XYZ file of C-alpha atoms in Angstrom:
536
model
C 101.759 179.284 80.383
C 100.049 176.427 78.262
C 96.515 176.177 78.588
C 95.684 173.667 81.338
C 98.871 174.143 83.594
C 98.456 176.660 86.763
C 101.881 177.638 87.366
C 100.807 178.671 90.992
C 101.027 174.924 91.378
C 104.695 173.978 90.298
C 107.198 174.210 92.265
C 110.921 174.673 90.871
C 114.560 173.839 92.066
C 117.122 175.932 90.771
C 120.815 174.872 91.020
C 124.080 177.331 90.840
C 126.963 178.548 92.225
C 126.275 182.060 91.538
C 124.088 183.751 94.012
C 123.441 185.949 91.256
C 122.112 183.609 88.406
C 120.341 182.278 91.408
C 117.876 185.256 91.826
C 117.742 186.235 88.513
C 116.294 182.730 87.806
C 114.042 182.752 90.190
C 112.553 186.411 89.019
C 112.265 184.560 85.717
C 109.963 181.762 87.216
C 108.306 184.000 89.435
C 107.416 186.460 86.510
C 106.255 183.140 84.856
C 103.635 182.902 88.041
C 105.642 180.122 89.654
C 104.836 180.635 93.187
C 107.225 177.736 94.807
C 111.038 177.979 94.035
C 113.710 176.471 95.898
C 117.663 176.859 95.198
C 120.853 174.908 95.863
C 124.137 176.012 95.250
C 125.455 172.155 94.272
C 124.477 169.123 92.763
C 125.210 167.664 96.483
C 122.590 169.767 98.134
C 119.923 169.577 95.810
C 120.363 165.475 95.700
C 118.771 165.133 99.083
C 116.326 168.462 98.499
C 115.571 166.293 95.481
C 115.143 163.003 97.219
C 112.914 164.314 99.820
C 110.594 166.726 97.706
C 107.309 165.931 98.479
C 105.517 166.514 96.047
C 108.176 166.414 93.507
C 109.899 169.192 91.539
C 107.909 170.294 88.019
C 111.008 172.320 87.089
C 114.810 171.213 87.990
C 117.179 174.022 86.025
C 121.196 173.579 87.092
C 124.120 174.713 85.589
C 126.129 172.079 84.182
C 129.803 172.687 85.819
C 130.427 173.650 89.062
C 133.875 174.641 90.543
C 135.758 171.877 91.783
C 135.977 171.583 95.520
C 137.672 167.809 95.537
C 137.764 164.936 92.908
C 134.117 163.616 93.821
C 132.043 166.661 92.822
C 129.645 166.329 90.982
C 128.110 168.252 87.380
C 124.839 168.879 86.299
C 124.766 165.950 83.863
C 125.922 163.647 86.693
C 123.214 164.496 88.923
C 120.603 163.873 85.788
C 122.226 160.802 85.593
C 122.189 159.769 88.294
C 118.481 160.342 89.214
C 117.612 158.790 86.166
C 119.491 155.766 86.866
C 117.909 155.567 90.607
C 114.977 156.614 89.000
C 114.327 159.041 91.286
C 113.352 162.324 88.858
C 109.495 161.187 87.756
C 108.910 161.859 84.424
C 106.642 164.925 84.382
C 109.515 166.829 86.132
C 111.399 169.164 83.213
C 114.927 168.542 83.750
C 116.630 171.786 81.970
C 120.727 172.440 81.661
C 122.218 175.771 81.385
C 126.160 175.860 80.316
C 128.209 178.269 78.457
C 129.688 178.182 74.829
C 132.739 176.019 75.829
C 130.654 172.985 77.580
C 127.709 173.110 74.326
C 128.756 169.822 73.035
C 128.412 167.965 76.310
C 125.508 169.297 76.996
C 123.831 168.708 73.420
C 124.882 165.305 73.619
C 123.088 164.925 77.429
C 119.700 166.140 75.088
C 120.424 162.091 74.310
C 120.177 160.948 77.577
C 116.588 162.478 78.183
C 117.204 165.993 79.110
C 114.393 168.165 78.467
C 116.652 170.936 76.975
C 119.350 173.101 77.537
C 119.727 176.903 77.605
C 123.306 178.489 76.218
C 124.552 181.539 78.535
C 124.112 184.319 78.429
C 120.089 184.022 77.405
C 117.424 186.597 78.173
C 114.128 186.568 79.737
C 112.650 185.742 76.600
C 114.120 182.708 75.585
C 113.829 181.614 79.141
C 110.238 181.799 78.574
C 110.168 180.126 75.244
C 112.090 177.242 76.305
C 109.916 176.691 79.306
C 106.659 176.980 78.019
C 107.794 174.431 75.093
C 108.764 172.090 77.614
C 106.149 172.738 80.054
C 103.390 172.084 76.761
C 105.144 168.797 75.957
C 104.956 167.481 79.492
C 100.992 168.316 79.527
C 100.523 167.014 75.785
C 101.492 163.611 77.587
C 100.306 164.090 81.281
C 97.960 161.050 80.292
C 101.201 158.767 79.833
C 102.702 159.869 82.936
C 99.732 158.763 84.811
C 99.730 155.520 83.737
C 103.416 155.251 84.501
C 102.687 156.497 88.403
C 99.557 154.168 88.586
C 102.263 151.231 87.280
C 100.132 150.388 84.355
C 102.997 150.617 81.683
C 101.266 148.550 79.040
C 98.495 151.465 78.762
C 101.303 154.035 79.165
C 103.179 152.383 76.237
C 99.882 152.250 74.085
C 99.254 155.962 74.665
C 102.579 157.121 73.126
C 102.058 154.242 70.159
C 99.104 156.208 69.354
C 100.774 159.691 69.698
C 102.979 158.703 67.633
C 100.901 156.992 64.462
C 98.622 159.882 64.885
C 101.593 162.168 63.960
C 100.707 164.392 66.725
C 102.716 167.303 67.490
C 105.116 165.495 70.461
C 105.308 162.281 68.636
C 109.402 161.875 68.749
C 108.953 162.210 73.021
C 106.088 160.123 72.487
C 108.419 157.455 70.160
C 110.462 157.354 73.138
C 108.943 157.050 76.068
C 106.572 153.980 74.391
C 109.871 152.300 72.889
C 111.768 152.425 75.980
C 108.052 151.016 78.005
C 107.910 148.419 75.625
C 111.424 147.337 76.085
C 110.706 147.157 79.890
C 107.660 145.296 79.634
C 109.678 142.471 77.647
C 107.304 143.308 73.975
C 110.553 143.381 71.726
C 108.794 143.650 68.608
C 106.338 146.488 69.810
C 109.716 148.846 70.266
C 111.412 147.357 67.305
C 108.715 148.330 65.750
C 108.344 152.243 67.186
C 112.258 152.264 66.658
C 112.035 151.334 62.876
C 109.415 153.806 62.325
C 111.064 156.636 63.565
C 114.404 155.590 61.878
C 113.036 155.508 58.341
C 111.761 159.072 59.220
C 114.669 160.318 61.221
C 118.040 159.182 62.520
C 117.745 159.771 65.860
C 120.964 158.513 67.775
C 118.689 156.851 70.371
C 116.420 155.094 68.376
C 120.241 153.382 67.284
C 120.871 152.809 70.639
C 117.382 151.058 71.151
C 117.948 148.790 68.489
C 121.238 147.812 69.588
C 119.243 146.960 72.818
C 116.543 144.755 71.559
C 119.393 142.636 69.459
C 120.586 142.310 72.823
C 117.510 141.131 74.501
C 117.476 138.385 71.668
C 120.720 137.265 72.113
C 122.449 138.679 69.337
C 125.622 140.566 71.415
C 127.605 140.313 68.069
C 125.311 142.018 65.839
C 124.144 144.612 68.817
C 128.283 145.218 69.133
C 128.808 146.752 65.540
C 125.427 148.531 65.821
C 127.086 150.292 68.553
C 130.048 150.376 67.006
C 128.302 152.369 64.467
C 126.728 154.614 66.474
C 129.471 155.659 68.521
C 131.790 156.475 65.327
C 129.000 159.217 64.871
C 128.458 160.344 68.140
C 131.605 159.596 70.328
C 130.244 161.363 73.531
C 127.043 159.628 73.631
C 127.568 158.132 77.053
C 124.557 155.955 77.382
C 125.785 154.058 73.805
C 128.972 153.032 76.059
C 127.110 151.060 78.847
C 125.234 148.902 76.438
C 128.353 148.229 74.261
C 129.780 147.358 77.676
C 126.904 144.764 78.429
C 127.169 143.312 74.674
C 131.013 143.047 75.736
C 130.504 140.660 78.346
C 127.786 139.155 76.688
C 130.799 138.187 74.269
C 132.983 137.380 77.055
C 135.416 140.560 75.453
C 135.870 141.576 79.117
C 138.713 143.597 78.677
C 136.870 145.393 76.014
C 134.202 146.244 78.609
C 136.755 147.935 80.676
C 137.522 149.918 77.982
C 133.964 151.270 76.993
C 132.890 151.023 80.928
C 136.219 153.531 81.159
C 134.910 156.188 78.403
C 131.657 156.605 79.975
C 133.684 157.257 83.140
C 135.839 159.140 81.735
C 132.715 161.315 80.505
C 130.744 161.671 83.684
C 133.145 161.081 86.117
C 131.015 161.333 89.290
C 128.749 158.601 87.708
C 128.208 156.232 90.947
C 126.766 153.374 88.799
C 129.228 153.478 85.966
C 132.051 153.917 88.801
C 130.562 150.994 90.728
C 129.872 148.559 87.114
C 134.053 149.741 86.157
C 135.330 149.014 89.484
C 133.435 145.299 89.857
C 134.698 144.124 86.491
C 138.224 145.760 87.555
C 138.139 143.394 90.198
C 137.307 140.069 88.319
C 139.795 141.232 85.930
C 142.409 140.884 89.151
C 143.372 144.826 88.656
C 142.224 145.832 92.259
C 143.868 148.439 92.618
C 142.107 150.197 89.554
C 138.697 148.524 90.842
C 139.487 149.842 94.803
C 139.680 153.267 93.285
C 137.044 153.557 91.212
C 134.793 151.593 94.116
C 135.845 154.037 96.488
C 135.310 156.985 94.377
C 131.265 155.723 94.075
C 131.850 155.202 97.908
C 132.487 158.971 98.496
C 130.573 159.831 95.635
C 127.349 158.360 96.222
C 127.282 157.747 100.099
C 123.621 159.255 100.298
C 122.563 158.666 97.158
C 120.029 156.339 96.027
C 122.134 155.177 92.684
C 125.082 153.682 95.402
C 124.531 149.725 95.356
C 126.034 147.749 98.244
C 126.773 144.896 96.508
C 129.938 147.467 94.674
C 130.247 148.282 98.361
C 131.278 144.461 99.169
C 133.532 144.782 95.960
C 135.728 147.952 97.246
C 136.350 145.480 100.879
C 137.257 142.551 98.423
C 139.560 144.577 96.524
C 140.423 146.370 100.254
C 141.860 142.806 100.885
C 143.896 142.506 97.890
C 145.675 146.061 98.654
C 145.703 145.810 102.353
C 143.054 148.739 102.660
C 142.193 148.567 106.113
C 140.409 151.886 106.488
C 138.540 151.460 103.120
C 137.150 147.814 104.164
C 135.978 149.725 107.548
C 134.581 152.555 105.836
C 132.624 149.780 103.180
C 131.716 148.433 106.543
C 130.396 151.183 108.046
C 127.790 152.083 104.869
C 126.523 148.837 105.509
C 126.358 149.327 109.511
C 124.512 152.926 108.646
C 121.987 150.936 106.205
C 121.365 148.285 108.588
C 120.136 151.575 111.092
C 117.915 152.763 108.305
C 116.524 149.356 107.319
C 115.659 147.794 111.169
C 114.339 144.735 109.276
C 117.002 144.867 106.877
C 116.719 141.708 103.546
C 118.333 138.634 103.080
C 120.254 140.374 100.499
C 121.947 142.668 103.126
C 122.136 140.432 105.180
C 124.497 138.009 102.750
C 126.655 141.495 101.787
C 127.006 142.339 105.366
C 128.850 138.656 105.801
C 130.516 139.332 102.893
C 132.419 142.290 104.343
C 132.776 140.963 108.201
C 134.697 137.932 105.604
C 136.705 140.604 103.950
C 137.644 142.607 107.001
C 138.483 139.449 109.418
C 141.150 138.458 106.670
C 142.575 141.661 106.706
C 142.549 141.823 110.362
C 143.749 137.854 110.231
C 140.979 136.723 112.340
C 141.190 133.258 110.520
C 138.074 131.850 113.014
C 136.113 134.763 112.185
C 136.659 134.495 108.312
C 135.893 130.713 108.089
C 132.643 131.257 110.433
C 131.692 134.167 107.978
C 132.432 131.978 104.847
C 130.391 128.768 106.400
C 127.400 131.010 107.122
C 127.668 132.333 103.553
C 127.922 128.377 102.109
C 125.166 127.293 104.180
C 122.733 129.611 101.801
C 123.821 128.456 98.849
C 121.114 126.637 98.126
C 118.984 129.032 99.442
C 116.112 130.639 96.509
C 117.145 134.099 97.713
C 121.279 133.426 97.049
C 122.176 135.233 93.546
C 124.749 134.815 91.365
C 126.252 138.058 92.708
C 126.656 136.012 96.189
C 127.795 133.008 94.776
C 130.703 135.588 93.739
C 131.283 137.380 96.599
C 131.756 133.683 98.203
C 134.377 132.435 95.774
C 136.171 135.574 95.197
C 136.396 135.630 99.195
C 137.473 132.151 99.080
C 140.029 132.235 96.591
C 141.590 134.923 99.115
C 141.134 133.168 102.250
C 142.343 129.626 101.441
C 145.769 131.054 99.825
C 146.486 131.507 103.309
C 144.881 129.049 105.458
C 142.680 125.428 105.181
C 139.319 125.650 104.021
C 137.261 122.851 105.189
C 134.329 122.366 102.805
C 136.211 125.016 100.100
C 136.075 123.011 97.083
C 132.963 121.066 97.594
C 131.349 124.869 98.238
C 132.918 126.353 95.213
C 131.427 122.962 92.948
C 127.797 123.714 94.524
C 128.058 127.444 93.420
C 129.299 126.819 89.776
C 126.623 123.900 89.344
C 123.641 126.201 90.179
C 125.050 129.292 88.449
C 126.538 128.268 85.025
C 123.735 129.254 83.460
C 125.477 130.821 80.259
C 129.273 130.554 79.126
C 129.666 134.521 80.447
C 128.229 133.412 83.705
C 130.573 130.031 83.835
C 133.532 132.320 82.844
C 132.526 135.221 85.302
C 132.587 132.545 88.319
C 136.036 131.130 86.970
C 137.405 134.559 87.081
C 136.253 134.839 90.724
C 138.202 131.930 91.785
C 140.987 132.601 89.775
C 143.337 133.770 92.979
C 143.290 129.807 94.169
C 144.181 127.951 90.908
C 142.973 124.917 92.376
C 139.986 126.757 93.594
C 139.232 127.718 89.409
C 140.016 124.054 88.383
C 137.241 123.088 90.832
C 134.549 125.582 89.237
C 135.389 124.970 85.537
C 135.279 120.849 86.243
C 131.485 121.338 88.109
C 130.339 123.784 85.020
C 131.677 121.337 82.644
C 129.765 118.028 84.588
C 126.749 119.749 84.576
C 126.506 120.379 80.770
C 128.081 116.795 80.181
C 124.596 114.985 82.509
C 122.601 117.387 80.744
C 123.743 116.028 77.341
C 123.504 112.022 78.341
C 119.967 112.889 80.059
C 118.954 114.165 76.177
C 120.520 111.299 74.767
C 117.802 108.888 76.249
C 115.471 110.868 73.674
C 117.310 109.660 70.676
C 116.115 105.565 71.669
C 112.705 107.539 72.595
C 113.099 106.544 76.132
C 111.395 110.132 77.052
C 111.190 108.735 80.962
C 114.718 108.225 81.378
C 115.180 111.580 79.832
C 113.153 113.378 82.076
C 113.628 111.953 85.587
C 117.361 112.017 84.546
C 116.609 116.454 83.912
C 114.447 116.170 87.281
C 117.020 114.645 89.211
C 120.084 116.568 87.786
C 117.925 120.212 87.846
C 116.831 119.473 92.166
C 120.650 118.345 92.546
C 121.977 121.677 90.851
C 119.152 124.224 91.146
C 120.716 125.344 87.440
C 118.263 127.631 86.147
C 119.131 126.521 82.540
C 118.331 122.913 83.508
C 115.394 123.733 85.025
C 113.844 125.574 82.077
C 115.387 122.657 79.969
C 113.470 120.256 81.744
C 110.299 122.035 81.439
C 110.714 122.093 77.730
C 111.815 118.733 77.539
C 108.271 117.914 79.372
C 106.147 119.841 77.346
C 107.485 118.629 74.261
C 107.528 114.841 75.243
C 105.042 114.731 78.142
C 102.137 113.158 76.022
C 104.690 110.007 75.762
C 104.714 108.896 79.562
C 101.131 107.793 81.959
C 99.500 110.964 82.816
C 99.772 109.841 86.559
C 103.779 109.676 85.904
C 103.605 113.412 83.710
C 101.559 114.707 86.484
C 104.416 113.814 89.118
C 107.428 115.052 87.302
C 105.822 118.346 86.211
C 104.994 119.038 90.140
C 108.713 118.359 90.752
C 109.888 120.663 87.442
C 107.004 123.072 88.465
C 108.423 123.586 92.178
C 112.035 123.484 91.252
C 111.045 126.468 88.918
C 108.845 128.904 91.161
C 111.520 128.587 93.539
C 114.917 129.221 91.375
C 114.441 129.785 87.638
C 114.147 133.952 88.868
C 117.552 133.769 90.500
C 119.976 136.492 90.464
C 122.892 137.148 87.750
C 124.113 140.324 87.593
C 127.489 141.661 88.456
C 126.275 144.665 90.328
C 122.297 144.234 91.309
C 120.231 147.659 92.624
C 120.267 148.552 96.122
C 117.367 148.252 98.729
């Protein structure tokens, strides 16, 4: 073993079929002096082993295919993925695939999507033992790093791999990575640009590619971050991860067809992929092809029922597609994950709370309960200008409404549907995302567009004032418009606008409308906007 790691203190996980590869695997890691080693014979089991290891696996080793017992089962690189996307496998654990000669070039291209490393059957006790000692030495080279990360303290975490890596040290490529990909979490574009560049001009690494394509996202540039990935996926067609950003640079573009597509490949390459089944299936539905989004929803449904990487909020999406087809049993069984979270969360959120009245919505119009649905709805409205109501809610709301009032009066429909597009047309994406969710009730869509488009026209008289230089016009005009809307975009507007032109009013009267901006944006400038948000 590498000097400074007792093996008598890992403990190991290995995952097969075979009884047989099983044992002999074990022997291996015993010989190695690993005293603790656990087995599973599918992905399925060893989730929850996984999920409740306490402490955590050092070594995870599974086979990459397993024999198919129904259309939900899952591989070896959809259980990686999946942990990684739940972030539930800490970083110090080695993560190690075994497949055969026929399944090489999946699992080579899963060394992309931070697998430790992969063995190719048949392999002998020796190479075992090279391949895990090289992994076990890089995961103490940068036990430092992965302290920092489990103490929460990224920025040092991100600085210790900087210096790895400009000190040339032996692991300085991990090192690259982990600090890039810290940097890009901590918001410090130009630190990863930076590590990215570096290890470009040295290298072409396919994920550096991808991590560029990433940070033109973060500054806005979809376009430019599209043919990056364009690029990169010419050269390395399986490279699954390369197909969810091009998805979010899609939308970004508001090419939401195009999304589909790429959100399809990466299903199509890890099929038992809850997220990617969950993202697919929730654009499927604002696309109005719910039958495609109701089976790929329910697919993460069976998929990912005890799995940390299920979201509810692509629960709600499988009963609002449930409606369109007439699902009855699929709405209850959408239900019934969110009954069976409630029981594991006593004091369950706000945010459960508003997907749980999402779904007793979807189900009462299925069940044509038409008192039931509008009391759900109404609950649902009164939030809406609640801090703690996201974008994603404001969508489950019209998307439900569209449905309901096709078939039956709406009191307060319209007026509802004008609130949510006037707090949440933040971007033209966003504006065209909420026009798609109200696209069943043409009227309903006429109503969001016409609210999106009066908020951008006040915005643009309020500025006008500026032109004449009457800057308090401007600004109690921004303050009254961003309270009436609770748009974050005219919130942040205003604050600009004040800190720009502030010096031109009395201090007392500054003083006053900065409170007013300052309150307006503690409360909603951090509201939601994703299509499909994490879980609890």
């Amino acid at each position: 073993m590498p000097a400074g790691v007792d093996p008598s203190r890992l403990k190991a996980l290995i995952i097969d079929e075979g009884e047989l590869t099983r044992s002999v695997l074990s022997n291996m890691l015993r010989d190695l002096g690993v005293a603790h080693v656990h087995s599973a014979r599918r992905p399925e089991a060893a989730r929850s082993m996984i999920k409740g290891a306490s402490p955590a696996y050092d070594i995870i080793i599974t086979d990459f295919h397993f024999s198919r017992q129904s259309s939900h089962d899952l591989t070896g690189q959809d259980l990686l993925d999946e942990l990684r996307q739940a972030r539930g496998l800490p970083m110090q654990t080695a993560f190690i695939m075994v497949t055969d000669e026929a399944r090489y070039q999946h699992v080579a291209d899963a060394v992309e999507g931070a697998l430790d490393d992969y063995l190719l059957k048949p392999f002998n006790a020796r190479q075992f033992d090279e391949r895990l000692r090289v992994i076990l030495e890089r995961k103490h080279a940068l036990r430092e790093v992965f302290a920092a990360i489990d103490a929460s303290d990224f920025v040092l975490a991100a600085q210790l791999c900087e210096a790895m890596f400009a000190a040339s040290a032996t692991y300085r490529v991990y090192a690259a990575r982990i600090g890039s990909e810290l940097y890009l979490r901590l918001g410090q574009i130009d630190a990863a640009k930076r590590m990215f560049e570096a290890l470009l001009a040295t290298k072409a690494v396919p994920w550096a590619r991808l991590g560029l394509a990433k940070i033109e996202l973060a500054n806005a540039d979809s376009a430019t971050a599209c043919r990056t990935l364009e690029t990169l996926l010419a050269d390395n067609p399986a490279y699954v991860d390369a197909y969810d950003v091009y998805g979010r640079a899609l939308l970004e573009e508001m090419k939401f067809e195009a999304a589909v597509e790429m959100l399809g490949k990466a299903v199509q390459i890890t099929p038992g992929n809850v997220a990617r089944l969950q993202k697919l299936g929730s654009l499927q539905l604002f696309l109005g092809d719910s039958e495609a989004a109701a089976r790929h929803l329910g697919a993460a449904l069976n998929i990912g029922l005890h799995s940390r990487a299920l979201d509810f909020q692509g629960v709600v999406a499988l009963g609002i597609a449930c409606v369109d087809t007439g699902d009855e049993d699929g709405c209850d069984r959408a239900q019934q994950c969110l009954q069976d979270a409630i029981a594991r969360y006593p004091t369950y959120s706000y945010r459960l709370q508003m997907l749980v009245l999402a779904l007793e919505a979807a189900m009462s119009m299925l069940l044509r309960r038409q008192e039931a649905s509008l009391a759900a709805l109404g609950q649902m409205a009164a939030q809406l200008d609640q801090p703690e109501f996201t974008f994603e809610m404001a969508c489950n709301l019209l998307q439900l409404l569209s449905r309901c009032a096709r078939n039956q009066r709406v009191p307060g429909a319209m007026r509802w549907a004008e609130l949510a597009a006037q707090r949440y047309a933040i971007s033209k994406p966003r504006t065209r995302l909420l026009e798609m969710a109200a696209v069943q009730l043409p009227s309903l869509e006429t109503a969001v567009r016409n609210a999106a488009a009066g908020i951008n026209e006040a915005a643009r008289d309020a500025m006008t004032h500026l032109v004449s230089k009457k800057h308090q016009l401007t600004l109690e005009a921004l303050l009254e418009l961003a309270g009436r809307s609770l748009n974050t975009r005219i919130i942040k507007l205003a604050r600009a606008t004040l800190n720009h032109h502030g010096q031109q009013l009395p201090a007392p009267l500054a003083q006053r409308i900065g409170e007013g901006i300052d309150d307006l944006h503690q409360r909603y400038a951090e509201g939601g906007h994703r299509i499909v948000e994490r879980r609890e």
